[in-house]
PDB file of C-alpha atoms in Angstrom:
ATOM      1  CA  MET A   1      -0.012  -0.014   0.009  1.00 60.00           C
ATOM      2  CA  ASN A   2       1.390   3.373  -0.923  1.00 69.00           C
ATOM      3  CA  GLN A   3       0.731   6.797   0.584  1.00 66.00           C
ATOM      4  CA  ALA A   4      -1.995   7.734  -1.975  1.00 65.00           C
ATOM      5  CA  GLU A   5      -3.962   4.584  -1.236  1.00 68.00           C
ATOM      6  CA  LEU A   6      -3.614   5.224   2.478  1.00 66.00           C
ATOM      7  CA  PHE A   7      -4.940   8.810   2.463  1.00 63.00           C
ATOM      8  CA  PHE A   8      -7.276   8.543  -0.546  1.00 66.00           C
ATOM      9  CA  PRO A   9      -8.864   5.143  -0.449  1.00 65.00           C
ATOM     10  CA  ARG A  10     -10.987   4.089  -3.349  1.00 70.00           C
ATOM     11  CA  ALA A  11     -14.510   3.017  -2.659  1.00 65.00           C
ATOM     12  CA  THR A  12     -15.246  -0.500  -3.526  1.00 64.00           C
ATOM     13  CA  ALA A  13     -17.712  -0.807  -6.358  1.00 62.00           C
ATOM     14  CA  PRO A  14     -21.046  -2.342  -5.374  1.00 65.00           C
ATOM     15  CA  ALA A  15     -21.882  -5.666  -6.829  1.00 64.00           C
ATOM     16  CA  PRO A  16     -23.771  -5.297 -10.095  1.00 64.00           C
ATOM     17  CA  VAL A  17     -27.528  -5.926  -9.907  1.00 58.00           C
ATOM     18  CA  PRO A  18     -28.617  -8.724 -12.170  1.00 59.00           C
ATOM     19  CA  VAL A  19     -30.937  -7.544 -14.907  1.00 56.00           C
ATOM     20  CA  ALA A  20     -33.377 -10.375 -14.316  1.00 55.00           C
ATOM     21  CA  SER A  21     -34.235  -9.057 -10.816  1.00 51.00           C
ATOM     22  CA  LEU A  22     -35.439  -5.619 -12.052  1.00 49.00           C
ATOM     23  CA  PRO A  23     -39.206  -5.304 -12.456  1.00 54.00           C
ATOM     24  CA  GLU A  24     -40.499  -5.273 -15.991  1.00 57.00           C
ATOM     25  CA  PHE A  25     -43.007  -2.703 -17.036  1.00 53.00           C
ATOM     26  CA  ASP A  26     -45.399  -3.434 -19.883  1.00 57.00           C
ATOM     27  CA  ALA A  27     -46.607   0.123 -20.482  1.00 56.00           C
ATOM     28  CA  PRO A  28     -45.127   3.476 -19.523  1.00 56.00           C
ATOM     29  CA  LEU A  29     -46.783   5.408 -16.757  1.00 52.00           C
ATOM     30  CA  HIS A  30     -48.812   8.405 -17.995  1.00 55.00           C
ATOM     31  CA  PHE A  31     -49.233  11.059 -15.297  1.00 53.00           C
ATOM     32  CA  VAL A  32     -52.132  12.707 -17.133  1.00 56.00           C
ATOM     33  CA  GLU A  33     -54.194   9.520 -16.792  1.00 50.00           C
ATOM     34  CA  VAL A  34     -53.387   9.255 -13.086  1.00 46.00           C
ATOM     35  CA  GLU A  35     -54.408  12.863 -12.483  1.00 49.00           C
ATOM     36  CA  ALA A  36     -57.646  12.417 -14.421  1.00 48.00           C
ATOM     37  CA  ALA A  37     -58.471   9.315 -12.394  1.00 49.00           C
ATOM     38  CA  ALA A  38     -57.781  11.115  -9.110  1.00 49.00           C
ATOM     39  CA  GLN A  39     -59.921  14.082 -10.157  1.00 51.00           C
ATOM     40  CA  ALA A  40     -62.721  11.816 -11.258  1.00 50.00           C
ATOM     41  CA  ASP A  41     -62.912  10.341  -7.710  1.00 50.00           C
ATOM     42  CA  ALA A  42     -63.059  13.754  -6.037  1.00 49.00           C
ATOM     43  CA  SER A  43     -66.242  15.801  -6.012  1.00 48.00           C
ATOM     44  CA  PRO A  44     -66.208  18.705  -8.438  1.00 48.00           C
ATOM     45  CA  PRO A  45     -65.295  21.982  -6.715  1.00 50.00           C
ATOM     46  CA  ASP A  46     -68.003  23.937  -8.541  1.00 53.00           C
ATOM     47  CA  ALA A  47     -71.003  21.800  -7.611  1.00 84.00           C
ATOM     48  CA  TYR A  48     -73.159  24.893  -7.041  1.00 89.00           C
ATOM     49  CA  THR A  49     -73.497  28.388  -8.479  1.00 90.00           C
ATOM     50  CA  VAL A  50     -74.250  31.647  -6.738  1.00 91.00           C
ATOM     51  CA  ARG A  51     -76.177  34.510  -8.420  1.00 90.00           C
ATOM     52  CA  LEU A  52     -77.109  37.892  -7.065  1.00 87.00           C
ATOM     53  CA  ALA A  53     -80.789  38.396  -7.896  1.00 86.00           C
ATOM     54  CA  ASP A  54     -83.135  41.437  -7.897  1.00 83.00           C
ATOM     55  CA  TYR A  55     -80.503  44.088  -7.472  1.00 79.00           C
ATOM     56  CA  ALA A  56     -79.870  46.963  -9.886  1.00 77.00           C
ATOM     57  CA  LEU A  57     -76.120  47.183 -10.227  1.00 67.00           C
ATOM     58  CA  PRO A  58     -74.046  49.853 -11.943  1.00 62.00           C
ATOM     59  CA  SER A  59     -71.821  47.154 -13.496  1.00 71.00           C
ATOM     60  CA  ALA A  60     -71.554  43.376 -13.908  1.00 75.00           C
ATOM     61  CA  ASP A  61     -68.217  43.501 -12.080  1.00 81.00           C
ATOM     62  CA  ALA A  62     -69.904  44.607  -8.877  1.00 82.00           C
ATOM     63  CA  ALA A  63     -72.277  41.599  -9.017  1.00 83.00           C
ATOM     64  CA  ARG A  64     -69.391  39.213  -9.691  1.00 88.00           C
ATOM     65  CA  VAL A  65     -67.376  40.561  -6.789  1.00 89.00           C
ATOM     66  CA  ALA A  66     -70.392  40.316  -4.441  1.00 89.00           C
ATOM     67  CA  GLU A  67     -71.033  36.744  -5.574  1.00 90.00           C
ATOM     68  CA  GLN A  68     -67.363  35.829  -5.002  1.00 92.00           C
ATOM     69  CA  ARG A  69     -67.457  37.295  -1.491  1.00 93.00           C
ATOM     70  CA  PHE A  70     -70.690  35.414  -0.724  1.00 93.00           C
ATOM     71  CA  ARG A  71     -69.269  32.126  -2.021  1.00 94.00           C
ATOM     72  CA  ARG A  72     -65.949  32.551  -0.224  1.00 94.00           C
ATOM     73  CA  GLU A  73     -67.750  33.189   3.105  1.00 94.00           C
ATOM     74  CA  ILE A  74     -70.219  30.309   2.758  1.00 94.00           C
ATOM     75  CA  ASP A  75     -67.341  27.958   1.859  1.00 94.00           C
ATOM     76  CA  ARG A  76     -65.431  29.178   4.859  1.00 93.00           C
ATOM     77  CA  GLN A  77     -68.432  28.664   7.156  1.00 92.00           C
ATOM     78  CA  LEU A  78     -69.460  25.189   5.869  1.00 92.00           C
ATOM     79  CA  GLY A  79     -66.472  23.747   4.087  1.00 89.00           C
ATOM     80  CA  ASP A  80     -67.435  20.630   2.162  1.00 89.00           C
ATOM     81  CA  ASP A  81     -70.902  20.596   3.731  1.00 90.00           C
ATOM     82  CA  VAL A  82     -72.393  23.368   1.560  1.00 91.00           C
ATOM     83  CA  ILE A  83     -74.572  21.123  -0.586  1.00 92.00           C
ATOM     84  CA  PRO A  84     -75.683  18.788   2.221  1.00 91.00           C
ATOM     85  CA  ALA A  85     -76.525  21.786   4.387  1.00 91.00           C
ATOM     86  CA  LEU A  86     -78.520  23.410   1.598  1.00 91.00           C
ATOM     87  CA  ARG A  87     -80.451  20.197   0.982  1.00 90.00           C
ATOM     88  CA  ALA A  88     -81.102  19.840   4.710  1.00 90.00           C
ATOM     89  CA  PHE A  89     -82.422  23.416   4.844  1.00 90.00           C
ATOM     90  CA  GLN A  90     -84.659  22.789   1.830  1.00 90.00           C
ATOM     91  CA  ASN A  91     -85.970  19.586   3.434  1.00 89.00           C
ATOM     92  CA  ALA A  92     -86.580  21.402   6.719  1.00 89.00           C
ATOM     93  CA  SER A  93     -88.496  24.171   5.027  1.00 88.00           C
ATOM     94  CA  GLU A  94     -90.702  21.653   3.172  1.00 88.00           C
ATOM     95  CA  SER A  95     -91.260  19.205   6.070  1.00 82.00           C
ATOM     96  CA  SER A  96     -92.399  19.292   9.644  1.00 80.00           C
ATOM     97  CA  GLU A  97     -89.905  18.992  12.468  1.00 77.00           C
ATOM     98  CA  SER A  98     -91.137  15.515  13.394  1.00 80.00           C
ATOM     99  CA  GLU A  99     -90.179  14.183   9.965  1.00 85.00           C
ATOM    100  CA  LEU A 100     -86.552  15.285  10.236  1.00 84.00           C
ATOM    101  CA  SER A 101     -83.661  13.732  12.087  1.00 87.00           C
ATOM    102  CA  LYS A 102     -81.665  15.664  14.648  1.00 89.00           C
ATOM    103  CA  ALA A 103     -78.683  15.719  12.228  1.00 89.00           C
ATOM    104  CA  GLU A 104     -80.819  17.262   9.491  1.00 89.00           C
ATOM    105  CA  ILE A 105     -82.149  19.917  11.831  1.00 89.00           C
ATOM    106  CA  ALA A 106     -78.626  20.757  13.004  1.00 90.00           C
ATOM    107  CA  MET A 107     -77.389  20.957   9.398  1.00 91.00           C
ATOM    108  CA  ALA A 108     -80.325  23.218   8.426  1.00 90.00           C
ATOM    109  CA  LYS A 109     -79.483  25.562  11.365  1.00 92.00           C
ATOM    110  CA  ARG A 110     -75.838  25.618  10.211  1.00 93.00           C
ATOM    111  CA  TRP A 111     -77.024  26.581   6.715  1.00 93.00           C
ATOM    112  CA  ALA A 112     -79.161  29.453   8.024  1.00 92.00           C
ATOM    113  CA  LYS A 113     -76.302  30.813  10.136  1.00 95.00           C
ATOM    114  CA  ALA A 114     -73.771  30.446   7.282  1.00 94.00           C
ATOM    115  CA  TYR A 115     -76.120  32.006   4.718  1.00 93.00           C
ATOM    116  CA  ASP A 116     -76.662  35.018   6.967  1.00 93.00           C
ATOM    117  CA  ALA A 117     -72.910  35.544   7.402  1.00 94.00           C
ATOM    118  CA  ALA A 118     -72.304  35.097   3.646  1.00 93.00           C
ATOM    119  CA  ARG A 119     -75.147  37.467   2.724  1.00 91.00           C
ATOM    120  CA  THR A 120     -73.611  40.107   5.023  1.00 90.00           C
ATOM    121  CA  ALA A 121     -70.213  39.607   3.377  1.00 91.00           C
ATOM    122  CA  GLY A 122     -71.713  39.697  -0.109  1.00 89.00           C
ATOM    123  CA  PHE A 123     -73.659  42.920   0.409  1.00 87.00           C
ATOM    124  CA  ARG A 124     -70.848  44.627   2.301  1.00 86.00           C
ATOM    125  CA  ASP A 125     -69.932  47.206  -0.397  1.00 79.00           C
ATOM    126  CA  LEU A 126     -73.226  47.306  -2.234  1.00 79.00           C
ATOM    127  CA  GLY A 127     -75.213  49.618   0.054  1.00 71.00           C
ATOM    128  CA  GLU A 128     -78.928  49.319   0.943  1.00 69.00           C
ATOM    129  CA  THR A 129     -80.628  46.206  -0.435  1.00 70.00           C
ATOM    130  CA  ASP A 130     -84.199  45.486   0.559  1.00 74.00           C
ATOM    131  CA  GLU A 131     -85.246  43.058  -2.172  1.00 81.00           C
ATOM    132  CA  ALA A 132     -81.955  41.618  -3.395  1.00 84.00           C
ATOM    133  CA  TYR A 133     -80.820  38.110  -2.421  1.00 86.00           C
ATOM    134  CA  PHE A 134     -78.291  35.483  -3.342  1.00 89.00           C
ATOM    135  CA  GLU A 135     -79.647  32.523  -5.227  1.00 91.00           C
ATOM    136  CA  ILE A 136     -77.793  29.238  -4.832  1.00 90.00           C
ATOM    137  CA  ARG A 137     -78.341  26.577  -7.456  1.00 89.00           C
ATOM    138  CA  ILE A 138     -76.961  23.059  -7.267  1.00 86.00           C
ATOM    139  CA  ASP A 139     -75.404  22.047 -10.594  1.00 81.00           C
TER     140      ASP A 139
END
């Protein structure tokens, strides 16, 4: 052993991996197909639409901004429960209390509270609105 080998040892090469032990792939992986499959399993983010109704606006941009504020607030209040809460509220308004479960009643109350907060946020910069309202339609 010389001085170079002593101070600068060479790493031993790892044993070569036999080719037969590597997995074989029949088809290449396409990431687009994987993303499409993952998105198909998830619920669509725009499962409902919000529209400002019965309000005379100076521009369409003001309506769009108000609708965005409303939607942002109702999403913040209810999260993924927007559509179930809306359906529970519709069922509660069309049924008697004895026909509903406690969970449906609680969800309907959550909807009423969230709608009130979202309506306040939506009308924040629009001024006085006696007849205007936000219409929510499930797509």
